[in-house]
Structures are given as C-alpha cells and as structure tokens.
CSV table of C-alpha atoms in Angstrom, one decimal:
chain,number,residue,atom,x,y,z
A,14,MET,CA,0.0,0.0,0.0
A,15,LYS,CA,2.9,2.4,0.7
A,16,ASN,CA,4.1,2.1,-2.9
A,17,THR,CA,0.6,2.7,-4.2
A,18,ARG,CA,0.1,5.8,-2.2
A,19,ARG,CA,3.4,7.2,-3.6
A,20,PHE,CA,2.3,6.5,-7.1
A,21,ILE,CA,-1.1,8.3,-6.6
A,22,THR,CA,0.7,11.3,-5.1
A,23,GLY,CA,3.0,11.5,-8.0
A,24,MET,CA,0.1,11.5,-10.4
A,25,VAL,CA,-1.7,14.3,-8.5
A,26,THR,CA,1.5,16.4,-8.4
A,27,LEU,CA,2.0,16.0,-12.2
A,28,ALA,CA,-1.6,17.1,-12.9
A,29,MET,CA,-1.2,20.1,-10.7
A,30,VAL,CA,2.0,21.2,-12.5
A,31,SER,CA,0.4,20.7,-15.9
A,32,ALA,CA,-2.5,22.9,-14.9
A,33,MET,CA,-0.1,25.7,-13.9
A,34,ALA,CA,2.1,25.3,-17.1
A,35,PRO,CA,2.0,27.7,-20.1
A,36,MET,CA,-0.3,26.9,-23.1
A,37,ASN,CA,2.4,25.1,-24.9
A,38,VAL,CA,2.4,21.5,-24.0
A,39,PHE,CA,5.9,20.7,-25.1
A,40,ALA,CA,9.0,22.9,-24.8
A,41,THR,CA,10.2,22.3,-28.4
A,42,GLU,CA,11.2,24.5,-31.3
A,43,ASN,CA,7.7,23.8,-32.9
A,44,THR,CA,5.2,25.2,-30.5
A,45,ILE,CA,1.9,23.4,-30.4
A,46,PRO,CA,-1.3,25.3,-29.4
A,47,LEU,CA,-3.4,23.6,-26.7
A,48,ASN,CA,-7.2,23.5,-27.2
A,49,ALA,CA,-10.1,21.6,-25.6
A,50,ASN,CA,-9.9,18.7,-28.0
A,51,THR,CA,-6.5,17.6,-29.2
A,52,SER,CA,-2.9,18.7,-29.5
A,53,SER,CA,-0.1,17.2,-31.6
A,54,GLY,CA,3.3,18.0,-33.0
A,55,SER,CA,5.7,16.7,-35.6
A,56,THR,CA,9.4,16.6,-36.0
A,57,ASP,CA,11.2,16.5,-39.5
A,58,VAL,CA,13.4,13.5,-39.8
A,59,LYS,CA,16.2,13.8,-42.4
A,60,TYR,CA,19.0,11.8,-43.9
A,61,SER,CA,21.4,13.3,-46.5
A,62,VAL,CA,23.1,11.5,-49.3
A,63,ASP,CA,25.9,13.4,-51.1
A,64,PRO,CA,25.7,13.3,-54.9
A,65,SER,CA,27.5,10.1,-55.9
A,66,TYR,CA,29.0,10.7,-59.3
A,67,THR,CA,32.2,11.8,-61.0
A,68,VAL,CA,32.0,13.5,-64.4
A,69,VAL,CA,35.1,13.3,-66.6
A,70,ILE,CA,35.5,15.8,-69.4
A,71,PRO,CA,38.4,16.0,-71.8
A,72,ALA,CA,41.3,18.0,-70.4
A,73,SER,CA,42.2,19.1,-73.9
A,74,VAL,CA,41.5,18.5,-77.5
A,75,THR,CA,43.9,19.0,-80.4
A,76,LEU,CA,42.1,20.0,-83.6
A,77,SER,CA,43.1,18.9,-87.1
A,78,ASP,CA,42.8,20.4,-90.5
A,79,THR,CA,42.6,17.0,-92.2
A,80,SER,CA,39.9,15.1,-90.1
A,81,THR,CA,37.4,15.5,-87.3
A,82,THR,CA,38.6,14.9,-83.7
A,83,ASN,CA,36.7,12.8,-81.2
A,84,ALA,CA,36.6,13.2,-77.4
A,85,THR,CA,34.5,11.6,-74.7
A,86,ILE,CA,32.5,12.6,-71.6
A,87,SER,CA,32.1,9.8,-69.1
A,88,VAL,CA,30.5,9.4,-65.6
A,89,SER,CA,31.0,7.0,-62.7
A,90,GLY,CA,30.2,6.6,-59.0
A,91,LYS,CA,32.7,8.2,-56.6
A,92,ASP,CA,33.8,4.7,-55.6
A,93,GLU,CA,32.4,1.2,-55.0
A,94,SER,CA,30.8,2.3,-51.8
A,95,ASN,CA,29.1,5.3,-53.5
A,96,PRO,CA,27.6,4.0,-56.8
A,97,PHE,CA,26.1,6.4,-59.4
A,98,LYS,CA,22.6,7.2,-58.3
A,99,LEU,CA,19.9,9.5,-59.4
A,100,GLY,CA,16.3,9.9,-58.6
A,101,SER,CA,13.6,8.3,-60.7
A,102,GLY,CA,13.2,10.1,-64.0
A,103,GLN,CA,16.3,12.2,-63.5
A,104,ALA,CA,19.4,12.6,-65.7
A,105,LEU,CA,22.8,14.1,-65.1
A,106,SER,CA,23.1,16.6,-67.9
A,107,VAL,CA,26.4,18.0,-69.2
A,108,ASN,CA,25.8,21.2,-71.1
A,109,ILE,CA,27.8,23.8,-73.1
A,110,ALA,CA,27.9,26.5,-70.5
A,111,ASP,CA,26.4,29.9,-71.4
A,112,VAL,CA,29.6,31.8,-70.9
A,113,GLU,CA,31.5,34.3,-73.0
A,114,THR,CA,34.5,31.9,-73.5
A,115,ASN,CA,32.3,29.5,-75.4
A,116,ASP,CA,32.5,31.2,-78.8
A,117,PHE,CA,33.6,28.0,-80.7
A,118,LYS,CA,36.8,29.6,-81.9
A,119,VAL,CA,40.5,29.1,-81.4
A,120,LYS,CA,42.7,32.2,-81.6
A,121,CYS,CA,46.3,33.2,-82.2
A,122,ASP,CA,47.2,36.9,-81.8
A,123,THR,CA,44.2,38.6,-83.4
A,124,VAL,CA,43.3,35.8,-85.9
A,125,GLU,CA,40.3,33.6,-85.0
A,126,VAL,CA,39.4,30.2,-86.6
A,127,PRO,CA,35.9,28.7,-85.9
A,128,TYR,CA,35.1,25.1,-85.2
A,129,THR,CA,31.9,23.2,-84.4
A,130,VAL,CA,31.1,20.4,-82.0
A,131,THR,CA,28.4,17.7,-82.4
A,132,ALA,CA,27.2,15.2,-79.9
A,133,GLY,CA,26.8,11.5,-80.6
A,134,THR,CA,25.3,10.8,-84.0
A,135,ALA,CA,23.6,14.2,-84.3
A,136,THR,CA,24.3,16.4,-87.3
A,137,THR,CA,23.3,19.7,-85.7
A,138,ALA,CA,26.1,21.7,-84.1
A,139,LEU,CA,26.0,22.3,-80.4
A,140,LYS,CA,25.4,25.9,-79.1
A,141,LYS,CA,25.5,27.6,-75.7
A,142,GLY,CA,23.1,25.8,-73.5
A,143,SER,CA,23.0,22.7,-75.6
A,144,THR,CA,23.2,19.3,-74.0
A,145,ALA,CA,26.5,17.7,-74.8
A,146,ALA,CA,25.9,14.4,-72.9
A,147,ALA,CA,23.2,13.0,-70.6
A,148,PHE,CA,23.4,10.1,-68.2
A,149,THR,CA,20.8,8.1,-66.2
A,150,ASN,CA,20.9,5.3,-63.8
A,151,ASP,CA,20.2,3.0,-66.7
A,152,ASP,CA,22.6,4.6,-69.2
A,153,GLN,CA,26.1,5.5,-68.0
A,154,THR,CA,27.9,4.8,-71.3
A,155,ALA,CA,30.5,7.3,-72.3
A,156,LYS,CA,29.3,9.9,-74.8
A,157,THR,CA,31.2,11.1,-77.9
A,158,LEU,CA,31.8,14.7,-79.0
A,159,THR,CA,33.0,15.3,-82.5
A,160,PHE,CA,35.1,18.4,-83.2
A,161,SER,CA,35.1,19.6,-86.8
A,162,LYS,CA,38.1,20.0,-89.1
A,163,ILE,CA,39.8,23.3,-89.0
A,164,ASP,CA,39.8,25.4,-92.2
A,165,SER,CA,43.6,25.9,-92.4
A,166,THR,CA,43.2,28.8,-94.9
A,167,LEU,CA,41.8,30.9,-92.1
A,168,ALA,CA,44.9,30.5,-90.0
A,169,THR,CA,46.8,33.3,-91.6
A,170,VAL,CA,49.5,33.7,-88.9
A,171,ALA,CA,51.9,31.1,-87.5
A,172,GLY,CA,51.6,30.1,-83.9
A,173,GLU,CA,49.4,28.0,-81.5
A,174,TYR,CA,45.7,28.6,-81.8
A,175,THR,CA,43.9,28.0,-78.5
A,176,GLY,CA,40.4,28.4,-77.0
A,177,THR,CA,38.3,27.2,-74.1
A,178,LEU,CA,35.1,25.1,-74.0
A,179,THR,CA,33.4,25.3,-70.7
A,180,PHE,CA,30.8,22.7,-69.5
A,181,GLY,CA,28.0,23.0,-67.0
A,182,ILE,CA,26.7,20.0,-65.0
A,183,SER,CA,23.2,19.7,-63.6
A,184,VAL,CA,20.6,17.1,-62.6
A,185,GLU,CA,17.5,17.5,-64.6
A,186,ASN,CA,14.3,15.6,-65.3
A,187,ALA,CA,15.3,13.0,-68.0
A,188,ALA,CA,13.9,13.3,-71.5
A,189,PRO,CA,11.3,10.7,-72.2
A,190,ALA,CA,12.9,7.5,-73.7
A,191,ASN,CA,12.4,6.8,-77.4
A,192,PRO,CA,9.8,4.0,-77.5
A,193,TYR,CA,11.1,3.1,-80.9
A,194,ALA,CA,14.8,2.8,-80.0
A,195,ALA,CA,14.8,-0.9,-80.5
A,196,ASN,CA,13.0,-0.7,-83.9
A,197,ASN,CA,14.6,-0.6,-87.3
A,198,VAL,CA,13.8,1.3,-90.5
A,199,GLY,CA,11.1,-0.7,-92.2
A,200,ASP,CA,9.5,-1.9,-89.0
A,201,GLU,CA,5.8,-1.4,-88.5
A,202,VAL,CA,4.9,0.6,-85.3
A,203,THR,CA,1.9,2.3,-83.7
A,204,PHE,CA,1.5,6.0,-83.1
A,205,GLY,CA,-1.8,7.6,-82.2
A,206,SER,CA,-4.5,5.2,-83.4
A,207,TYR,CA,-2.7,4.4,-86.7
A,208,ASN,CA,-0.1,1.9,-87.9
A,209,TRP,CA,3.1,3.3,-89.5
A,210,TYR,CA,6.3,2.3,-91.1
A,211,ILE,CA,9.6,3.7,-89.7
A,212,ILE,CA,11.3,5.2,-92.7
A,213,GLY,CA,14.0,7.2,-90.8
A,214,LYS,CA,15.6,7.1,-87.4
A,215,SER,CA,17.8,9.2,-85.1
A,216,ASP,CA,19.0,8.9,-81.5
A,217,ASN,CA,15.9,10.6,-80.2
A,218,GLY,CA,13.3,10.2,-82.8
A,219,VAL,CA,11.9,8.6,-86.0
A,220,THR,CA,10.2,9.5,-89.3
A,221,LEU,CA,7.0,7.7,-89.9
A,222,LEU,CA,4.9,7.0,-93.0
A,223,MET,CA,1.4,5.8,-92.5
A,224,LYS,CA,1.1,2.1,-93.5
A,225,ASP,CA,-2.2,2.4,-95.3
A,226,ASN,CA,-4.2,5.2,-96.9
A,227,LEU,CA,-5.6,7.6,-94.3
A,228,GLU,CA,-8.4,8.4,-96.7
A,229,ASN,CA,-9.0,9.3,-100.3
A,230,LYS,CA,-8.8,13.1,-101.1
A,231,LYS,CA,-8.1,15.6,-103.8
A,232,TYR,CA,-4.6,17.1,-103.9
A,233,ASN,CA,-6.3,20.5,-104.4
A,234,ASP,CA,-10.0,21.4,-104.2
A,235,SER,CA,-9.9,23.3,-107.5
A,236,ASN,CA,-8.4,22.2,-110.8
A,237,THR,CA,-5.7,24.8,-111.1
A,238,SER,CA,-1.9,25.3,-111.0
A,239,VAL,CA,-0.7,24.7,-107.5
A,240,THR,CA,2.3,23.6,-105.4
A,241,TRP,CA,2.6,21.7,-102.2
A,242,GLU,CA,2.9,25.0,-100.3
A,243,THR,CA,-0.5,26.2,-101.6
A,244,CYS,CA,-2.5,23.0,-102.0
A,245,THR,CA,-5.6,22.3,-99.9
A,246,LEU,CA,-4.4,18.8,-98.9
A,247,ARG,CA,-1.4,20.4,-97.1
A,248,THR,CA,-3.8,22.7,-95.2
A,249,TYR,CA,-6.0,19.8,-94.3
A,250,LEU,CA,-3.1,17.6,-93.0
A,251,ASN,CA,-1.5,20.4,-90.9
A,252,ASP,CA,-4.9,21.5,-89.5
A,253,ASP,CA,-7.6,19.0,-89.2
A,254,PHE,CA,-5.5,15.8,-89.2
A,255,TYR,CA,-2.7,17.2,-87.0
A,256,ASN,CA,-5.3,18.5,-84.5
A,257,SER,CA,-6.9,15.0,-84.3
A,258,PHE,CA,-4.0,13.8,-82.3
A,259,SER,CA,-4.0,14.1,-78.5
A,260,ALA,CA,-2.1,16.8,-76.8
A,261,ASP,CA,0.5,14.4,-75.6
A,262,ASP,CA,1.0,13.0,-79.1
A,263,LYS,CA,1.1,16.5,-80.7
A,264,ALA,CA,3.9,17.4,-78.4
A,265,LYS,CA,6.0,14.6,-79.9
A,266,ILE,CA,5.4,15.7,-83.5
A,267,VAL,CA,8.0,18.2,-84.6
A,268,GLN,CA,8.0,20.5,-87.5
A,269,LYS,CA,10.1,19.6,-90.5
A,270,THR,CA,11.4,22.0,-93.1
A,271,ASN,CA,10.8,20.3,-96.5
A,272,SER,CA,12.5,21.2,-99.7
A,273,ASN,CA,10.3,21.0,-102.8
A,274,PRO,CA,12.4,20.3,-105.8
A,275,ASN,CA,11.3,21.0,-109.4
A,276,ASN,CA,10.2,18.2,-111.6
A,277,GLY,CA,11.9,19.0,-114.8
A,278,SER,CA,10.7,22.6,-115.7
A,279,ILE,CA,7.8,22.4,-113.3
A,280,SER,CA,8.4,24.3,-110.1
A,281,GLY,CA,8.0,22.5,-106.8
A,282,GLY,CA,7.4,25.8,-105.0
A,283,ASN,CA,9.0,27.3,-101.9
A,284,ASP,CA,10.4,25.3,-99.0
A,285,THR,CA,7.7,24.5,-96.4
A,286,THR,CA,7.6,23.9,-92.7
A,287,ASP,CA,5.2,21.1,-91.9
A,288,TYR,CA,4.0,19.0,-89.0
A,289,ILE,CA,2.4,16.5,-91.4
A,290,TYR,CA,3.5,16.2,-95.0
A,291,LEU,CA,3.6,13.9,-98.1
A,292,LEU,CA,6.8,12.4,-99.4
A,293,SER,CA,8.6,13.8,-102.4
A,294,ILE,CA,9.5,11.8,-105.5
A,295,ALA,CA,13.0,11.2,-104.2
A,296,GLU,CA,11.8,10.2,-100.7
A,297,ALA,CA,9.3,7.8,-102.2
A,298,ASN,CA,11.9,6.3,-104.5
A,299,ALA,CA,14.2,5.6,-101.5
A,300,LEU,CA,11.5,3.4,-99.9
A,301,ASP,CA,11.6,-0.4,-99.9
A,302,ASP,CA,9.2,-1.7,-102.4
A,303,SER,CA,7.2,-3.4,-99.7
A,304,VAL,CA,6.7,-0.1,-97.9
A,305,ARG,CA,5.9,1.9,-101.0
A,306,ASN,CA,3.3,-0.4,-102.3
A,307,CYS,CA,0.0,-0.2,-100.3
A,308,GLY,CA,-2.1,-1.6,-103.2
A,309,SER,CA,-3.6,1.7,-104.4
A,310,ARG,CA,-2.6,5.1,-105.8
A,311,TRP,CA,-1.4,7.7,-103.3
A,312,TRP,CA,-0.2,11.3,-103.6
A,313,LEU,CA,3.3,12.7,-103.3
A,314,ARG,CA,4.0,16.4,-102.7
A,315,SER,CA,6.1,16.9,-105.8
A,316,PRO,CA,4.7,18.4,-108.9
A,317,GLY,CA,3.8,16.3,-112.0
A,318,PHE,CA,4.8,17.2,-115.6
A,319,GLU,CA,2.3,20.1,-115.6
A,320,SER,CA,1.7,22.7,-112.9
A,321,TYR,CA,-1.9,21.5,-112.4
A,322,MET,CA,-0.7,17.9,-111.8
A,323,ALA,CA,1.0,16.3,-108.8
A,324,ALA,CA,3.2,13.2,-108.7
A,325,GLY,CA,2.1,10.0,-107.0
A,326,VAL,CA,2.6,6.3,-106.5
A,327,ASN,CA,0.5,4.0,-108.7
A,328,ASP,CA,-1.4,0.9,-107.6
A,329,GLY,CA,1.6,-1.2,-108.5
A,330,GLY,CA,3.8,0.6,-106.1
A,331,ASN,CA,5.9,2.6,-108.7
A,332,VAL,CA,6.5,6.3,-108.5
A,333,ASP,CA,4.7,8.1,-111.3
A,334,THR,CA,6.6,11.3,-112.0
A,335,ASP,CA,4.2,12.4,-114.7
A,336,GLY,CA,1.5,12.7,-112.1
A,337,TYR,CA,-2.2,13.1,-111.9
A,338,LEU,CA,-4.6,16.0,-112.2
A,339,VAL,CA,-4.7,17.7,-108.7
A,340,TYR,CA,-8.5,17.5,-108.8
A,341,SER,CA,-8.4,13.7,-108.8
A,342,VAL,CA,-9.2,11.7,-105.8
A,343,PHE,CA,-6.4,9.4,-104.6
A,344,GLY,CA,-5.0,7.9,-101.3
A,345,VAL,CA,-3.2,10.0,-98.6
A,346,ARG,CA,-0.3,8.5,-96.7
A,347,PRO,CA,0.9,11.1,-94.3
A,348,ALA,CA,4.5,11.3,-93.0
A,349,LEU,CA,5.7,13.0,-89.8
A,350,ASN,CA,8.7,13.3,-87.5
A,351,LEU,CA,8.7,12.4,-83.8
A,352,GLU,CA,11.2,13.4,-81.2
A,353,PHE,CA,11.3,12.2,-77.6
C-alpha cells in the first residue's frame, strides 16, 4: 500500500504542475497550441546522401585540318561504396555553359578560326546551353563529342591557336525515352491510333509513313496550277488531321522544313515547314518496295509534268513522275517526324 500511495501522489502532483504550465504542451522549437480537443506536434526526420557521381570531361582536344577529332565525356560513381545514383526520372546533364568563352573559336594573336562540336550521331552543331551528354541510372555509357576539321586557310599567322570550351553540369528531369529505340527502319509501329512504317531514325526520334491510306482526297480542291505549299491537302493535313491527335502526341510531333524540288521545268514551289507532310519523288523512290506499295494510288507532294498535276505512286507501287490531275481523288499516306 505504501508504494501505491506514492504513485497516486505522484500523479496528482503532475496534474497540478500541468495545470499551472503555459499553453504550450511541449517545450520544443515547434510550439503546439493547446485546445479543448487535441494537441499534436511533428518533427522533421532527415538523412542526406551526397551526390554520388564523378564526371570526366576531356582535359584538352587537339584539332586537325585533315579530319574531325573525337573526345568523350564519361561518368561514374565516386567509388564502389558510392555508386552512381539519381532519382527516378532524373538525368545528369552536361551542357555547353552559357559563358563568354564558349565562342567556338581558337585564336592566335588577333586571328580567329571557328570550329563546331556535335554530340553522338547528331548532325546539328551544339550551341551555348545545348546538352553535350546526358546520363541516367540505366545509361552510363561514355558519350562522344566530335570536333570539326579546322579550315587551315583561315589560320593566316603562324603560332598556336587556343580556345576554351566550358561545360556546366546539372541534374534535370530526364527526357522521355524513345519508345522506338529498338526498332529498325522498315518496322511497323503504332502511333496515335494508326499503324506506320519507320522510314528514318535518329538517336531521339523517328520519321514515320502511314502504312495504309488515311483516306482518299483531292490534292487540291480546284483544278488549277498549284504547289505543295498552296494546295488544300497540305492545309487539311496540318490543321484537321494534326489536331486530331491528343495533346501528348502532338507534343511529340516536330515540324520539318521540306524542300520541294522542281520536276523538270515544273516548279516545286517554296520550302515549307510542316507538322504533317507527303513524301517527295526522291523520298518515295528511296523506300523499300514493300513499304511503298500499299495496293492503291497515293499522292506525293512533288509536282507532275504540268503545274496542275502532282506526282504519285501508282497501284503497282511505282512512282509516277508524270503525275495526276490535282482535282483527282487518290489515297493519302501522311508522313511525320517524332522526337522524344
């Protein structure tokens, strides 16, 4: 009984102290208001992991006036106990820094000689802010940079020409993976609600040609002289048909600048920038026979042998450069370019 009385006394004492205490129940950095119903508090719990990667850029590159020069950018974990790790959907991006020294020139005295740099299999030269290499948890292979040949005729004084290329490194959200990366040219794939042939491929995209006719339409609504730039079929494809895709799919379709060569003396018209387009005579001739032949006639964007005619592919799968009257009704096989 003695121990029991001490316990009860202790409880009473604690209750009296609590009643006389300030409104805050706990003396912590996060104060908690007391009310008639409930009170609660929370503590942030943290654990930090240092970035676990090492990026290796070339210390120097010696340019040549006879051939291009390759260099690599690589990445690895700090050591075996700190493997390369990024968050889900993230990429380690190595960019051409947006600094004054990145003018893509080597200089000697007052003479400057330009050069260009491309990444991987790309054909477009890198600019300030461009991504030179990107790495993910699933792709840590070294990336190649290709430096162009130097035009030696511009090096008008003797001496050593030098310059600086500065890189920036950041962790960014990774670009969506190319879902067609494992496919080859000639493969049949699905995009939107249609079946397509892959007729071109790059590291981050593909060129697609619809497998079958989308529908039968006139090249132009009136029987008059016309080019791909001005025909009504181009308007339909880049308006009604393009807008029939979902917002997500439209974001993947990139504009392409198309040249429109003459057919003999008949003008092909101005270059055009299109989301959706028809193939030219040359592009259709480059197709495999099995891809070109869909069993019916279909339009090309090139002119025929008169300005009121357009070239096409006949129902035997052969390119007809003489063409058909633009007011005729033939099949439409759209082409488009996707990037991811």
